[in-house]
Amino acid sequence: KKLVKYEQRYWDHFGDIQASIASIAALNDACRVQTSNVQVTLENLQKTHIINDAFHIWHDGHFGTLNALRLGRIPSQPVDWNEINASWGLATLLLSTIAKTLDFKFSVFRPVPSGSSSRMERKDNGNSYELSGSSNFGLGQLFWYRRFDNGMVAFLTCLKELSDYAESVDKEFRLPHKMDKDRVGELSVKIQFNNEETWTKSLKYLLTNLKWILAWTVKVKAEETKRRFEVVNDISQHNGNANNI
């Protein structure tokens, strides 16, 4: 009888140990899932902070600026084309980065960031339009005007697509300056047949809209990060409650 009793006690303890092992294994699996989710969340948060910190859009008198580089020129302040080209390069990189962060695909053009030689490229035929200029155009000035104008209009087209997307998912989102075809805030971004003051002001409006879309992107990613943490926290609490039963 004692032997049977000891054997029964042994199997009871064995069953308890097996149940504990299974519980620990389940908890370990849950911890791995939580760790993975937190890692993804952290990476997304770091990327968001990098975007926000890497591109500072502001203004300097008549000019919109991107990381202190002026975009545009006026007769009283003929900004060097190297500075303008570098500013366009940063703007193109930011436009591309925002789209990638949102996993958004442009329909007609794609931005091609390449420093001071950045450009916009048509997706259907690969034609590209430079977002850069020079003070030495010579006989090719009219040809350059056309390509540069096409590039700036293509940039505005992509910015408008991002704006439409933001408005479709956030009914409260509105940009300060309306965009339509080649115009932003009723001013054309084309340089040909335009005066420098109007062109520079239109680019200031363009950068303002770009800044608002950047801020909206950061907000959206922060909200996604918050939701991820809430899900992880819910899983953790659930596992904790289950382990206490």
Coordinates of C-alpha atoms in Angstrom, one line a residue:
K1 CA 0.0 0.0 0.0
K2 CA 2.8 2.4 0.9
L3 CA 4.5 1.6 -2.5
V4 CA 1.3 2.4 -4.3
K5 CA 0.9 5.6 -2.3
Y6 CA 4.5 6.7 -3.1
E7 CA 4.0 5.9 -6.7
Q8 CA 0.8 8.0 -6.9
R9 CA 2.6 10.9 -5.2
Y10 CA 5.4 10.6 -7.6
W11 CA 3.1 10.8 -10.6
D12 CA 1.3 13.7 -9.1
H13 CA 4.6 15.6 -8.7
F14 CA 5.6 14.5 -12.2
G15 CA 2.4 15.9 -13.6
D16 CA 2.8 19.2 -11.7
I17 CA 6.4 19.5 -13.0
Q18 CA 5.3 18.8 -16.6
A19 CA 2.6 21.4 -16.3
S20 CA 5.1 23.9 -14.9
I21 CA 7.5 23.2 -17.8
A22 CA 4.7 23.7 -20.3
S23 CA 3.7 27.0 -18.6
I24 CA 7.3 28.2 -18.6
A25 CA 7.7 27.3 -22.3
A26 CA 4.5 29.1 -23.2
L27 CA 5.7 32.2 -21.3
N28 CA 9.1 32.0 -23.0
D29 CA 7.4 31.9 -26.4
A30 CA 5.3 34.9 -25.4
C31 CA 8.4 36.8 -24.3
R32 CA 10.1 36.1 -27.6
V33 CA 7.1 37.5 -29.4
Q34 CA 7.0 40.6 -27.2
T35 CA 10.7 41.1 -27.7
S36 CA 10.3 40.9 -31.4
N37 CA 7.4 43.4 -31.4
V38 CA 9.3 45.8 -29.2
Q39 CA 12.3 45.6 -31.4
V40 CA 10.2 46.4 -34.5
T41 CA 8.6 49.3 -32.6
L42 CA 11.9 50.6 -31.5
E43 CA 13.3 50.5 -35.0
N44 CA 10.2 52.4 -36.4
L45 CA 10.5 55.0 -33.6
Q46 CA 14.2 55.5 -34.3
K47 CA 13.5 55.9 -38.0
T48 CA 10.8 58.5 -37.3
H49 CA 13.1 60.5 -35.0
I50 CA 15.8 60.4 -37.7
I51 CA 13.5 61.8 -40.3
N52 CA 12.3 64.5 -38.0
D53 CA 15.9 65.5 -36.9
A54 CA 17.5 65.2 -40.3
F55 CA 15.3 67.6 -42.2
H56 CA 14.7 71.0 -40.7
I57 CA 12.4 73.2 -42.8
W58 CA 12.2 76.8 -41.8
H59 CA 12.4 80.3 -43.5
D60 CA 14.9 83.1 -43.9
G61 CA 13.2 86.3 -45.0
H62 CA 11.9 85.8 -48.5
F63 CA 13.2 82.2 -48.7
G64 CA 12.0 78.8 -47.5
T65 CA 15.0 76.9 -46.2
L66 CA 15.9 73.2 -45.8
N67 CA 18.7 72.6 -43.3
A68 CA 19.5 76.3 -43.7
L69 CA 19.9 76.0 -47.5
R70 CA 17.8 78.6 -49.3
L71 CA 15.5 77.5 -52.1
G72 CA 15.0 80.3 -54.7
R73 CA 16.6 83.6 -55.5
I74 CA 15.6 87.2 -55.9
P75 CA 17.4 90.2 -57.5
S76 CA 18.5 91.6 -54.2
Q77 CA 19.7 88.2 -53.0
P78 CA 20.9 86.2 -56.0
V79 CA 21.4 82.9 -54.1
D80 CA 24.2 80.8 -55.7
W81 CA 22.9 77.9 -57.8
N82 CA 25.0 75.4 -55.8
E83 CA 23.0 76.3 -52.7
I84 CA 19.7 76.0 -54.6
N85 CA 20.7 72.7 -56.1
A86 CA 21.7 71.3 -52.7
S87 CA 18.4 72.4 -51.2
W88 CA 16.5 70.7 -54.0
G89 CA 18.6 67.6 -53.4
L90 CA 17.5 67.5 -49.7
A91 CA 13.9 68.2 -50.6
T92 CA 13.9 65.2 -53.1
L93 CA 15.5 63.0 -50.5
L94 CA 12.9 64.0 -47.9
L95 CA 10.0 63.4 -50.4
S96 CA 11.4 59.9 -51.1
T97 CA 12.0 59.2 -47.5
I98 CA 8.4 60.1 -46.5
A99 CA 7.0 57.9 -49.2
K100 CA 9.1 55.0 -48.0
T101 CA 8.2 55.5 -44.4
L102 CA 4.5 55.5 -45.3
D103 CA 5.0 52.6 -47.8
F104 CA 3.4 54.9 -50.4
K105 CA 3.8 54.5 -54.1
F106 CA 3.7 57.5 -56.5
S107 CA 1.6 56.9 -59.6
V108 CA 3.3 59.0 -62.3
F109 CA 6.8 60.2 -61.2
R110 CA 9.3 58.9 -58.7
P111 CA 11.9 61.1 -56.9
V112 CA 15.5 60.2 -57.6
P113 CA 17.6 61.7 -54.8
S114 CA 21.2 62.3 -55.9
G115 CA 22.5 65.3 -53.9
S116 CA 22.8 68.4 -56.0
S117 CA 22.0 66.4 -59.2
S118 CA 18.6 65.1 -58.0
R119 CA 15.8 64.6 -60.5
M120 CA 12.3 63.4 -61.0
E121 CA 11.7 60.4 -63.3
R122 CA 8.6 59.3 -65.1
K123 CA 7.6 55.8 -64.1
D124 CA 6.1 54.8 -67.5
N125 CA 9.0 55.7 -69.9
G126 CA 11.9 56.6 -67.6
N127 CA 12.2 60.2 -68.8
S128 CA 13.9 62.3 -66.2
Y129 CA 13.8 66.0 -65.3
E130 CA 16.6 67.7 -63.4
L131 CA 16.1 69.6 -60.2
S132 CA 19.2 71.6 -60.6
G133 CA 20.5 74.6 -62.5
S134 CA 23.5 76.8 -63.2
S135 CA 24.3 80.3 -64.1
N136 CA 26.0 79.2 -67.3
F137 CA 23.3 78.0 -69.6
G138 CA 24.2 79.7 -72.9
L139 CA 22.2 78.7 -75.9
G140 CA 20.7 75.8 -74.0
Q141 CA 18.8 78.1 -71.6
L142 CA 15.4 77.5 -73.0
F143 CA 15.9 73.8 -73.1
W144 CA 17.0 73.8 -69.4
Y145 CA 14.1 76.0 -68.4
R146 CA 11.7 73.4 -69.8
R147 CA 13.4 70.5 -68.1
F148 CA 13.7 72.3 -64.8
D149 CA 10.1 73.4 -64.9
N150 CA 9.0 69.9 -65.7
G151 CA 11.0 68.6 -62.7
M152 CA 9.5 71.1 -60.3
V153 CA 6.0 70.4 -61.5
A154 CA 6.7 66.6 -61.1
F155 CA 7.9 67.2 -57.6
L156 CA 4.7 69.2 -56.8
T157 CA 2.6 66.4 -58.4
C158 CA 4.2 63.8 -56.0
L159 CA 3.7 66.2 -53.1
K160 CA 0.0 66.5 -54.0
E161 CA -0.4 62.7 -54.1
L162 CA 1.0 62.5 -50.6
S163 CA -1.3 65.2 -49.5
D164 CA -4.3 63.4 -51.0
Y165 CA -3.3 60.2 -49.3
A166 CA -2.9 61.9 -45.9
E167 CA -6.4 63.5 -46.3
S168 CA -7.9 60.2 -47.2
V169 CA -6.8 58.5 -44.0
D170 CA -7.0 61.6 -41.7
K171 CA -10.1 63.7 -42.3
E172 CA -8.7 66.5 -40.2
F173 CA -5.5 66.9 -42.2
R174 CA -5.3 70.0 -44.5
L175 CA -2.3 71.7 -45.9
P176 CA -1.9 75.5 -45.6
H177 CA -1.4 76.0 -49.3
K178 CA -3.6 74.5 -52.0
M179 CA -1.7 72.6 -54.8
D180 CA -3.1 72.3 -58.3
K181 CA -1.0 71.3 -61.4
D182 CA 1.9 73.7 -61.5
R183 CA 0.6 76.0 -58.7
V184 CA 0.9 76.1 -54.9
G185 CA -1.0 78.8 -53.1
E186 CA -2.0 80.2 -56.5
L187 CA 1.6 80.8 -57.5
S188 CA 3.4 78.8 -60.2
V189 CA 6.6 76.9 -59.4
K190 CA 7.8 77.3 -63.0
I191 CA 10.7 79.6 -63.4
Q192 CA 10.2 80.2 -67.1
F193 CA 8.1 83.3 -67.9
N194 CA 7.9 84.0 -64.1
N195 CA 9.7 86.6 -62.0
E196 CA 12.2 85.5 -59.3
E197 CA 10.2 86.9 -56.4
T198 CA 7.0 84.9 -57.4
W199 CA 9.0 81.8 -58.1
T200 CA 10.8 82.0 -54.7
K201 CA 7.6 82.6 -52.9
S202 CA 6.0 79.6 -54.5
L203 CA 8.9 77.4 -53.4
K204 CA 8.5 78.8 -49.9
Y205 CA 4.9 77.6 -50.0
L206 CA 6.0 74.3 -51.4
L207 CA 8.5 73.7 -48.5
T208 CA 5.8 74.7 -46.0
N209 CA 3.5 72.0 -47.4
L210 CA 6.4 69.5 -47.3
K211 CA 7.0 70.4 -43.6
W212 CA 3.4 69.8 -42.8
I213 CA 3.4 66.4 -44.5
L214 CA 6.6 65.5 -42.6
A215 CA 5.0 66.5 -39.3
W216 CA 1.9 64.4 -40.2
T217 CA 4.1 61.4 -41.0
V218 CA 5.9 61.7 -37.7
K219 CA 2.6 61.8 -35.9
V220 CA 1.2 58.8 -37.8
K221 CA 4.3 56.7 -37.0
A222 CA 4.2 57.8 -33.4
E223 CA 0.6 56.6 -33.1
E224 CA 1.5 53.3 -34.7
T225 CA 4.3 52.9 -32.2
K226 CA 1.9 53.6 -29.3
R227 CA -0.6 51.0 -30.6
R228 CA 2.2 48.4 -30.9
F229 CA 3.2 49.1 -27.3
E230 CA -0.4 48.8 -26.2
V231 CA -0.7 45.4 -27.9
V232 CA 2.5 44.2 -26.3
N233 CA 1.4 45.4 -23.0
D234 CA -2.0 43.6 -23.4
I235 CA -0.2 40.3 -24.3
S236 CA 2.1 40.7 -21.3
Q237 CA -0.8 41.3 -18.9
H238 CA -2.7 38.3 -20.4
N239 CA 0.2 36.0 -19.9
G240 CA 0.7 37.3 -16.4
N241 CA -2.9 36.6 -15.5
A242 CA -2.8 33.2 -17.1
N243 CA 0.3 32.3 -15.2
N244 CA -1.3 33.2 -11.9
I245 CA -4.3 30.9 -12.5

